[in-house]
C-alpha atoms as one frame of an Amber mdcrd trajectory, in Angstrom:
protein
 110.302  42.353 -88.278 108.689  45.603 -89.349 106.720  45.452 -92.575 107.479
  49.126 -93.139 111.032  48.125 -94.003 109.814  46.296 -97.086 109.438  48.771
 -99.950 106.980  48.434-102.794 105.080  45.201-103.387 106.556  43.219-100.465
 104.923  45.588 -97.977 101.768  46.127 -99.998  99.593  44.361 -97.458 100.045
  47.006 -94.777 101.550  50.164 -96.259 100.034  53.004 -98.226 100.551  53.508
-101.922  97.431  51.963-103.349  96.122  53.179-106.633  92.364  53.452-106.805
  90.408  54.319-109.929  86.666  54.737-109.684  84.364  55.646-112.538  80.692
  56.556-112.304  78.168  56.851-115.121  74.660  58.119-114.451  71.771  58.458
-116.902  68.314  59.637-115.872  65.269  60.674-117.828  61.571  61.473-117.369
  58.680  61.557-119.785  55.672  63.544-118.549  52.397  63.245-120.458  49.298
  65.347-119.805  46.415  62.913-120.294  43.801  65.402-119.111  43.943  68.713
-117.273  43.517  66.787-114.025  45.504  63.636-114.907  49.278  63.481-115.436
  51.439  60.460-116.193  55.174  60.361-115.438  57.518  57.647-116.722  61.014
  57.581-115.220  64.170  55.725-116.256  67.438  55.636-114.349  70.773  53.927
-114.905  73.899  53.881-112.718  77.192  52.138-113.470  80.321  52.008-111.323
  83.761  50.655-112.118  86.129  50.437-109.148  89.725  49.220-109.481  92.082
  48.948-106.488  95.689  47.964-107.106  98.580  47.741-104.622 102.229  48.471
-105.458 103.714  45.916-107.831 100.395  44.728-109.210 100.472  42.866-112.530
 104.267  42.530-112.388 104.319  38.742-111.864 106.354  38.870-108.661 105.637
  35.216-107.962 107.633  34.208-111.042 110.404  36.693-110.208 111.017  35.029
-106.834 110.916  31.541-108.351 107.323  30.462-107.685 105.627  28.749-110.614
 102.000  28.533-111.710 100.814  31.480-109.618  98.941  34.530-110.846 100.786
  37.760-111.739  98.440  39.955-109.729 100.281  40.724-106.456 103.353  39.863
-104.423 102.621  36.509-102.682 101.454  36.936 -99.101 103.725  35.427 -96.448
 102.660  34.911 -92.821 105.223  33.903 -90.194 104.320  32.981 -86.627 105.186
  35.781 -84.150 106.174  38.165 -86.964 104.321  40.646 -89.119 103.147  39.220
 -92.434 104.293  40.793 -95.666 103.259  40.824 -99.292  99.725  40.358-100.535
  97.749  43.540-100.726  94.203  44.194-101.846  93.846  43.720-105.565  90.196
  44.068-106.498  88.386  44.825-109.720  84.654  45.415-109.734  83.899  45.329
-113.444  80.126  45.024-113.321  78.026  47.218-111.116  74.925  48.177-113.060
  71.674  49.463-111.606  68.503  49.974-113.665  65.319  51.675-112.484  61.950
  51.953-114.249  58.893  53.603-112.749  55.492  54.789-113.954  53.129  56.977
-111.929  49.825  58.820-112.263  48.725  62.000-110.537  44.991  62.629-110.470
  43.519  65.835-109.056  39.896  65.334-108.047  38.224  67.909-105.847  40.040
  68.079-102.525  42.011  64.949-103.356  45.407  64.707-105.051  45.773  60.992
-105.787  49.180  59.558-106.697  49.792  55.949-107.669  52.517  54.039-109.429
  54.880  51.086-109.716  58.645  50.752-109.749  60.985  48.026-110.963  64.687
  47.840-110.083  67.408  45.441-111.149  70.813  45.568-109.464  73.887  43.781
-110.736  77.121  43.711-108.770  80.374  42.030-109.781  83.508  41.350-107.772
  86.824  40.053-109.100  89.668  39.478-106.585  93.173  38.712-107.821  95.650
  36.716-105.732  99.146  35.298-106.208  99.059  32.752-103.436  99.560  32.707
 -99.664 102.234  30.965 -97.589 102.054  30.336 -93.852 105.115  29.395 -91.813
 104.605  28.318 -88.204 106.604  26.364 -85.629 105.498  22.900 -86.751 108.350
  22.115 -89.232 111.083  23.107 -86.758 109.701  21.857 -83.451 111.116  18.924
 -81.506 109.409  15.842 -82.977 109.743  13.874 -79.727 107.753  16.204 -77.488
 106.228  18.453 -80.172 107.483  21.606 -78.496 109.675  24.539 -79.457 110.110
  25.514 -83.062 110.513  28.944 -84.622 108.359  30.275 -87.426 111.181  32.298
 -88.947 113.388  29.186 -89.012 110.660  27.386 -90.941 110.629  30.324 -93.360
 114.411  30.170 -93.841 114.145  26.444 -94.546 111.414  27.150 -97.089 108.949
  24.736 -95.486 105.490  26.316 -95.243 102.771  24.791 -93.115  99.954  25.785
 -95.469  99.858  27.234 -98.958  97.077  28.378-101.240  97.073  29.063-104.953
  94.324  29.831-107.441  93.979  30.618-111.104  91.207  33.080-111.865  89.990
  34.127-115.279  90.327  37.745-116.217  87.295  39.989-115.669  84.546  39.956
-116.527  84.590  36.173-117.133  86.131  35.369-113.754  83.979  37.746-111.756
  81.445  36.714-109.165  78.237  38.457-110.199  75.151  38.877-108.027  71.702
  39.967-109.185  68.811  41.529-107.296  65.382  42.322-108.746  62.539  44.083
-106.974  59.026  45.398-107.658  57.199  47.993-105.604  53.958  49.941-105.805
  52.439  52.874-103.984  49.140  54.696-103.534  48.932  58.101-101.899  46.119
  60.557-101.289  46.776  64.153-100.263  43.398  65.261 -98.918  42.933  68.957
 -98.263  40.378  69.031 -95.478  40.556  72.803 -94.925  42.617  75.677 -96.241
  45.268  75.053 -93.581  44.885  71.311 -92.939  45.976  68.539 -95.336  46.042
  64.809 -94.665  48.697  62.687 -96.381  47.363  59.160 -96.666  49.165  56.239
 -98.255
């Protein structure tokens, strides 16, 4: 059984034909204020947002209902795994609706004699969302068709033809962004640096 013989959504798990849309938005800005001739303040703001959508062939076409399976999501062709044969269906259907990164930093540069002092703080908040869509999985192994007396033999494809799966999974997931799994990271950092010019051709970077 060669999955390449299944066109479109049935072979989506292993063949090419994915559609990927990725969007990036970047905003960055600096405000530099001259406090004194030897003292400069720099405030920085940064924002990055990414939207990444990966869809296999046949996505959002409710193939589960078309082949007679009820109460499954419309996202992909159901994935079928058969013992000793190549699985078919499924495919990666992923929406990442929330990937927002914020950065705030404030720094001072102070020139004093041979010293160029730099100090500052930075705050970052990262938010990452992941929303996977699935239309169920079905596994057919030798158990339903084996000899019940000695628990041997059995053919996975025969179990498939009988329509008796060994395991099945199904899930109902809310549409993004409500159904997304969202993770948050927050971090603070500070720094202090001194560029000391010992001689005209020797500078120490301390920090």
